Amino acid sequence: MESFPEEPLSLSAADGFGYFPADINQTLRGGRYSIVRKLGWGPRSSTWLAWDKDRDDPWYWAIQIFTAAASEEVETKLLPILIERKIDFADPSAVPIYPESFRETSIHGEHVCLVMKPYGLPFSDVLRDAKSRRAGLPVHVVEFTTQVIVEVLNDLHNGNVRVMHAGVKLENLKIRPNTFRNNLQTHISESPPAKMQAIDGLPVVCSQPLANNKVKWNDPMRTVVNTWMLVLAGFGHAQGAPYTPEGGFDYSSAPETLLENPTCGLSTDIWMLGCLVFHLLMGSPLLTSTGTPSERLGEIRDVLQGWIPSSWLGDATAQALPNKDTSTRSLEQRLKQNLKKDDASAAYRFLRKCLVIDPAGRASSRYLLLEDQWVEDGRQCSCGFKMLGLS
């Protein structure tokens, strides 16, 4: 059997998959949407750029089509959060926004489809380009990126919404494409879909993210603030209270998710934010252990030079902690190794508010947005002066 270059289209829902075998020019929702190209795929879905034929002017949406295996859970748990809850985002351009959903049928069964704004190149491309010249991204770029994410998290965590994003990771940071009609149409015509092939009788289409809004890792702050448009995508694992960790899902090794009786919550998003900020600054992940939960928790203890909460000491994961590894470099040591002294100190102050072993000790998204200097430094206007603090 020939292997598939991207998602395994032949694996069924019974196998835990059941991807929708879409094709270029295929229509969805009774002919309203026509597929133009494939934007990407992930563990539970594939995403396609589609032309909305019901509009008088050419308009494009991204349509995320979930696997047959995941669709029932998405419909019962995720749709009420993304569509039925009216989340008032301060900057709607920083999230995909899901205005509607519908169902499609394939050989694998029924698929939930979410309509959203298109997003472009992965932000990891920017980090990759920077790593050709340095360890990670410049501090001002990371500060700006942090501020965008914190605003989104504050909107999700606030008031009656109380939604946990659960996907604050590098792979979910995207650069928003230039969706102005003529620009996008020109880009599509100049970069047509890759030639389709067939494997086992199924259409195989390779991903082509929209790449008509490229940014440079060394752009000055004035350019970053004026022209960069970042999107925090990856809402596929978002949940409302009561929060329950998904088995097999990686929450950036948030300590509370490693316990024998794991938990998660809004503060888990803050931990994930801290891990992401470190990765962007240093060009490599904070935590590297892939061992047992106890071994991973031990690495966290050693990197943060912290203590395990007393309320966890009866948990089997905490009881099996390995001895301290004195050769492990601490968070502060690693920052000082690659950043200037003042930058390392500023980054450390921010990260210590996020990377706290006890979830109760982490800063809230609202505190970070209103009170934290690192986030404030990322909110500079194009003239170089910092915007007034929010009230």
Coordinates of C-alpha atoms in Angstrom, one line a residue:
M1 CA 0.0 0.0 0.0
E2 CA 1.4 3.4 -1.0
S3 CA 1.7 5.8 1.9
F4 CA 0.0 9.2 2.0
P5 CA 2.3 12.3 2.1
E6 CA 0.1 14.1 4.6
E7 CA -3.0 12.9 6.5
P8 CA -3.7 9.1 6.3
L9 CA -6.9 9.3 4.2
S10 CA -7.5 5.5 4.1
L11 CA -7.7 5.1 7.9
S12 CA -11.3 4.9 9.1
A13 CA -13.1 6.4 12.0
A14 CA -12.8 3.0 13.7
D15 CA -9.0 3.5 13.5
G16 CA -9.4 6.9 15.2
F17 CA -9.2 9.0 12.0
G18 CA -11.5 9.2 9.0
Y19 CA -10.2 12.3 7.3
F20 CA -12.4 14.0 4.7
P21 CA -11.0 13.2 1.2
A22 CA -11.5 16.6 -0.3
D23 CA -10.5 17.7 -3.8
I24 CA -9.8 21.0 -5.6
N25 CA -13.1 22.5 -7.0
Q26 CA -15.2 20.2 -4.8
T27 CA -18.2 22.0 -3.5
L28 CA -19.4 22.0 0.1
R29 CA -22.7 22.8 1.8
G30 CA -24.9 22.2 -1.1
G31 CA -22.7 24.1 -3.6
R32 CA -22.2 27.3 -1.5
Y33 CA -18.4 26.8 -1.0
S34 CA -16.0 25.7 -3.7
I35 CA -12.6 24.4 -2.5
V36 CA -9.6 26.4 -3.9
R37 CA -6.6 24.9 -2.1
K38 CA -5.5 23.0 0.9
L39 CA -4.1 25.1 3.8
G40 CA -3.0 22.4 6.2
W41 CA -3.9 19.5 8.4
G42 CA -3.5 18.3 11.9
P43 CA -4.3 15.3 14.2
R44 CA -8.1 15.8 14.0
S45 CA -8.8 17.8 10.9
S46 CA -7.7 19.3 7.6
T47 CA -8.3 22.9 6.6
W48 CA -9.2 24.2 3.1
L49 CA -9.5 27.6 1.4
A50 CA -12.9 27.9 -0.2
W51 CA -14.7 30.5 -2.3
D52 CA -18.0 31.6 -1.0
K53 CA -20.3 31.5 -4.1
D54 CA -23.2 33.1 -2.3
R55 CA -21.6 36.5 -2.2
D56 CA -21.6 39.0 -5.0
D57 CA -18.0 39.9 -4.5
P58 CA -15.3 37.2 -4.4
W59 CA -14.8 36.1 -0.8
Y60 CA -12.8 33.4 0.7
W61 CA -13.1 31.4 3.9
A62 CA -11.0 28.7 5.6
I63 CA -13.1 25.6 6.3
Q64 CA -11.8 23.2 8.9
I65 CA -13.2 19.7 8.3
F66 CA -12.9 17.4 11.3
T67 CA -12.3 13.7 11.0
A68 CA -15.3 11.4 11.3
A69 CA -13.8 10.1 14.6
A70 CA -13.5 13.5 16.2
S71 CA -16.7 15.1 14.8
E72 CA -19.2 13.9 17.5
E73 CA -17.0 15.3 20.3
V74 CA -16.5 18.5 18.4
E75 CA -20.2 19.0 17.9
T76 CA -21.1 18.3 21.5
K77 CA -18.2 20.0 23.3
L78 CA -16.5 22.5 21.0
L79 CA -19.3 24.1 18.9
P80 CA -21.1 25.4 22.0
I81 CA -17.9 27.2 22.9
L82 CA -16.9 28.5 19.5
I83 CA -20.3 29.4 18.0
E84 CA -23.0 29.5 20.7
R85 CA -21.0 31.6 23.2
K86 CA -20.7 35.2 22.1
I87 CA -17.1 35.9 22.9
D88 CA -16.3 39.6 22.5
F89 CA -12.7 39.7 21.4
A90 CA -10.9 43.1 21.8
D91 CA -9.0 42.3 18.5
P92 CA -11.1 40.0 16.3
S93 CA -8.3 39.9 13.8
A94 CA -6.1 37.9 16.3
V95 CA -8.4 34.9 16.3
P96 CA -10.0 32.8 13.5
I97 CA -13.6 33.5 14.5
Y98 CA -16.1 30.8 13.7
P99 CA -19.3 32.3 12.3
E100 CA -21.0 29.0 11.4
S101 CA -20.8 25.2 11.1
F102 CA -22.2 22.5 8.9
R103 CA -21.9 18.8 8.1
E104 CA -20.5 16.9 5.2
T105 CA -20.5 13.2 4.4
S106 CA -17.7 11.0 3.1
I107 CA -16.9 7.3 2.8
H108 CA -15.8 7.6 6.5
G109 CA -19.0 9.0 7.8
E110 CA -20.2 12.5 8.9
H111 CA -17.8 15.4 9.4
V112 CA -18.3 18.6 11.3
C113 CA -17.1 21.6 9.3
L114 CA -16.2 25.0 10.8
V115 CA -16.1 28.2 8.7
M116 CA -13.4 30.7 9.7
K117 CA -11.2 33.5 8.5
P118 CA -8.2 32.3 6.5
Y119 CA -4.8 32.3 8.1
G120 CA -1.4 32.2 6.4
L121 CA 2.1 31.0 7.1
P122 CA 3.0 29.4 10.4
F123 CA 4.9 31.7 12.8
S124 CA 7.4 28.9 13.2
D125 CA 8.8 30.1 9.8
V126 CA 9.8 33.4 11.3
L127 CA 11.6 31.6 14.2
R128 CA 13.3 29.3 11.8
D129 CA 14.6 32.3 9.8
A130 CA 15.8 33.9 12.9
K131 CA 17.7 30.8 14.0
S132 CA 19.9 31.0 11.0
R133 CA 21.4 34.1 12.5
R134 CA 20.8 33.8 16.3
A135 CA 19.3 31.6 19.0
G136 CA 15.8 33.0 18.9
L137 CA 13.7 36.0 18.1
P138 CA 14.5 39.6 19.1
V139 CA 13.0 40.5 22.5
H140 CA 10.8 43.2 21.0
V141 CA 9.2 40.7 18.6
V142 CA 8.5 38.3 21.5
E143 CA 7.1 41.1 23.6
F144 CA 4.7 42.0 20.8
T145 CA 3.7 38.4 20.2
T146 CA 3.1 37.9 24.0
Q147 CA 0.8 41.0 24.1
V148 CA -1.3 39.6 21.2
I149 CA -1.7 36.2 22.9
V150 CA -2.4 37.7 26.4
E151 CA -5.2 39.9 24.9
V152 CA -6.8 36.8 23.4
L153 CA -6.5 34.8 26.6
N154 CA -8.0 37.7 28.6
D155 CA -11.0 37.7 26.4
L156 CA -11.4 33.9 26.7
H157 CA -10.8 33.9 30.5
N158 CA -12.9 36.9 31.4
G159 CA -16.2 37.2 33.1
N160 CA -18.8 34.7 32.2
V161 CA -16.8 33.2 29.2
R162 CA -14.2 31.3 31.2
V163 CA -12.9 29.3 28.2
M164 CA -9.6 27.5 28.4
H165 CA -7.8 27.7 25.0
A166 CA -5.5 24.7 25.6
G167 CA -3.5 25.3 22.5
V168 CA -1.1 28.1 23.2
K169 CA 1.7 26.5 21.2
L170 CA 4.1 27.6 18.4
E171 CA 2.2 25.5 15.9
N172 CA -1.0 27.4 16.5
L173 CA 0.6 30.8 15.9
K174 CA -0.1 32.0 12.4
I175 CA 0.5 35.1 10.3
R176 CA -2.7 36.5 8.9
P177 CA -2.6 36.8 5.1
N178 CA -3.5 39.9 3.2
T179 CA -7.1 39.1 2.5
F180 CA -7.9 42.2 0.5
R181 CA -9.8 40.9 -2.5
N182 CA -7.5 41.7 -5.4
N183 CA -4.3 40.9 -3.4
L184 CA -5.6 37.4 -2.4
Q185 CA -6.9 36.6 -5.9
T186 CA -3.6 37.6 -7.4
H187 CA -1.7 35.4 -4.9
I188 CA -3.9 32.4 -5.7
S189 CA -3.6 32.8 -9.4
E190 CA 0.2 33.2 -9.2
S191 CA 0.5 30.2 -6.9
P192 CA -2.1 27.7 -8.1
P193 CA -2.9 24.5 -6.2
A194 CA -0.4 21.7 -6.4
K195 CA -1.2 18.9 -8.9
M196 CA -3.6 16.4 -7.3
Q197 CA -2.8 12.7 -7.3
A198 CA -4.7 9.6 -6.3
I199 CA -3.7 6.9 -3.9
D200 CA -6.0 4.0 -3.2
G201 CA -8.6 5.8 -5.2
L202 CA -8.6 8.8 -2.9
P203 CA -7.6 12.3 -3.9
V204 CA -4.4 13.5 -2.4
V205 CA -3.8 17.3 -2.2
C206 CA -0.7 18.8 -0.6
S207 CA -0.9 21.8 1.8
Q208 CA -0.2 25.3 0.5
P209 CA -0.5 28.0 3.2
L210 CA -1.3 31.5 2.1
A211 CA 2.0 33.3 1.8
N212 CA 1.1 36.8 0.6
N213 CA 1.9 38.5 3.9
K214 CA 5.5 37.7 4.8
V215 CA 7.3 39.3 7.8
K216 CA 10.9 39.5 8.7
W217 CA 12.3 38.3 12.0
N218 CA 14.4 41.4 12.3
D219 CA 11.7 44.0 11.5
P220 CA 12.0 47.0 13.9
M221 CA 9.3 47.5 16.5
R222 CA 7.7 50.3 14.3
T223 CA 7.2 47.8 11.5
V224 CA 6.1 45.0 13.7
V225 CA 3.3 47.1 15.3
N226 CA 2.2 48.7 12.0
T227 CA 2.2 45.6 9.7
W228 CA 2.4 42.3 11.6
M229 CA -1.0 40.5 11.9
L230 CA -0.8 37.5 14.2
V231 CA -3.5 34.9 14.7
L232 CA -3.8 32.5 17.7
A233 CA -5.5 29.5 16.1
G234 CA -5.7 26.0 17.4
F235 CA -9.1 26.2 19.2
G236 CA -9.7 22.5 18.6
H237 CA -9.1 21.5 22.3
A238 CA -10.8 24.6 23.9
Q239 CA -13.2 23.8 26.7
G240 CA -15.3 25.5 29.3
A241 CA -15.8 24.5 33.0
P242 CA -15.5 22.0 34.4
Y243 CA -12.1 21.6 32.8
T244 CA -10.8 18.1 32.2
P245 CA -7.4 17.2 30.7
E246 CA -7.7 15.2 27.4
G247 CA -5.9 11.9 27.6
G248 CA -2.8 11.9 25.4
F249 CA -2.9 15.6 24.8
D250 CA 0.3 17.6 25.6
Y251 CA -0.3 20.8 27.6
S252 CA 3.3 21.7 27.4
S253 CA 3.9 19.5 30.4
A254 CA 1.9 21.7 32.7
P255 CA 2.7 20.2 36.1
E256 CA -1.0 19.7 37.1
T257 CA -1.6 17.6 33.9
L258 CA 1.2 15.2 34.8
L259 CA -0.3 14.0 38.1
E260 CA -2.0 10.6 38.4
N261 CA -5.1 12.6 39.1
P262 CA -4.6 15.3 36.5
T263 CA -6.3 18.7 36.4
C264 CA -6.3 21.7 34.1
G265 CA -7.8 25.1 33.9
L266 CA -7.3 28.7 32.9
S267 CA -4.0 28.8 34.6
T268 CA -2.8 25.9 32.3
D269 CA -3.0 28.4 29.4
I270 CA -0.7 30.7 31.4
W271 CA 1.8 27.9 31.8
M272 CA 1.7 27.1 28.1
L273 CA 2.2 30.8 27.4
G274 CA 5.4 30.9 29.5
C275 CA 6.7 27.8 27.7
L276 CA 6.0 29.4 24.3
V277 CA 7.6 32.7 25.2
F278 CA 10.8 30.9 26.3
H279 CA 10.8 28.9 23.1
L280 CA 10.5 32.1 21.0
L281 CA 13.3 33.8 22.9
M282 CA 15.7 30.9 23.0
G283 CA 14.9 29.1 19.8
S284 CA 14.4 25.8 21.7
P285 CA 11.8 24.3 24.1
L286 CA 12.2 24.9 27.8
L287 CA 11.5 21.3 28.7
T288 CA 13.0 18.3 26.9
S289 CA 12.2 15.2 29.0
T290 CA 10.0 12.6 27.2
G291 CA 10.1 10.2 30.1
T292 CA 7.5 9.2 32.7
P293 CA 5.2 11.9 34.2
S294 CA 7.4 11.7 37.3
E295 CA 10.6 12.3 35.3
R296 CA 9.0 15.3 33.5
L297 CA 7.8 16.8 36.7
G298 CA 11.3 16.3 38.1
E299 CA 12.8 18.2 35.2
I300 CA 10.3 21.1 35.9
R301 CA 11.3 21.2 39.5
D302 CA 15.0 21.4 38.6
V303 CA 14.6 24.0 35.9
L304 CA 12.5 26.2 38.0
Q305 CA 14.3 25.4 41.2
G306 CA 10.9 25.1 42.8
W307 CA 8.9 23.0 45.2
I308 CA 6.1 20.5 44.7
P309 CA 2.9 21.7 46.4
S310 CA 2.2 19.9 49.6
S311 CA -1.3 19.1 48.4
W312 CA 0.3 16.9 45.7
L313 CA 2.6 14.9 47.9
G314 CA 0.1 12.1 48.1
D315 CA -0.2 11.7 44.3
A316 CA 1.7 8.8 42.8
T317 CA 3.5 11.0 40.3
A318 CA 4.9 13.2 43.0
Q319 CA 5.8 10.3 45.1
A320 CA 7.9 8.8 42.3
L321 CA 9.9 11.9 41.7
P322 CA 13.6 11.3 40.8
N323 CA 16.3 12.9 42.9
K324 CA 17.3 16.4 41.9
D325 CA 19.7 16.7 39.0
T326 CA 22.2 19.3 39.9
S327 CA 23.5 19.4 36.4
T328 CA 20.2 20.8 35.1
R329 CA 20.6 24.5 34.1
S330 CA 18.0 26.7 35.7
L331 CA 15.6 29.0 33.8
E332 CA 17.5 32.0 34.9
Q333 CA 20.9 30.5 33.8
R334 CA 19.6 29.7 30.4
L335 CA 18.2 33.1 29.8
K336 CA 21.4 34.8 30.9
Q337 CA 23.4 32.6 28.5
N338 CA 21.7 33.9 25.4
L339 CA 20.2 37.3 26.3
K340 CA 21.7 40.6 27.3
K341 CA 21.7 41.2 31.0
D342 CA 18.7 43.6 31.1
D343 CA 16.7 41.5 28.6
A344 CA 17.3 38.4 30.5
S345 CA 16.2 40.0 33.7
A346 CA 13.0 41.3 32.1
A347 CA 12.2 38.0 30.5
Y348 CA 12.8 36.2 33.8
R349 CA 10.5 38.5 35.7
F350 CA 7.7 37.8 33.2
L351 CA 8.3 34.0 33.0
R352 CA 8.3 33.6 36.7
K353 CA 4.7 34.8 36.8
C354 CA 3.7 32.1 34.3
L355 CA 6.0 29.2 35.1
V356 CA 4.9 28.4 38.6
I357 CA 4.5 24.7 39.5
D358 CA 1.4 25.4 41.6
P359 CA -1.3 26.6 39.2
A360 CA -2.8 28.8 42.0
G361 CA 0.4 30.8 42.0
R362 CA 0.4 31.8 38.4
A363 CA -0.6 35.3 37.2
S364 CA -4.0 35.6 35.6
S365 CA -4.3 36.9 32.0
R366 CA -6.0 40.0 33.3
Y367 CA -3.1 40.8 35.6
L368 CA -0.6 40.3 32.8
L369 CA -2.6 42.5 30.5
L370 CA -3.1 45.3 33.0
E371 CA -0.1 45.2 35.3
D372 CA 2.9 43.4 33.6
Q373 CA 5.7 45.4 32.2
W374 CA 6.7 42.8 29.6
V375 CA 3.2 42.8 28.1
E376 CA 3.1 46.6 28.3
D377 CA 6.4 46.9 26.4
G378 CA 4.8 44.8 23.6
R379 CA 2.1 47.4 23.3
Q380 CA 4.2 50.2 21.7
C381 CA 2.6 52.4 19.1
S382 CA 4.3 53.0 15.8
C383 CA 5.9 56.3 16.9
G384 CA 7.9 54.4 19.5
F385 CA 6.0 55.6 22.5
K386 CA 4.2 53.2 24.7
M387 CA 0.4 53.2 24.7
L388 CA -1.4 54.3 27.8
G389 CA -2.2 51.4 30.2
L390 CA -5.7 49.9 30.1
S391 CA -8.1 50.8 32.8

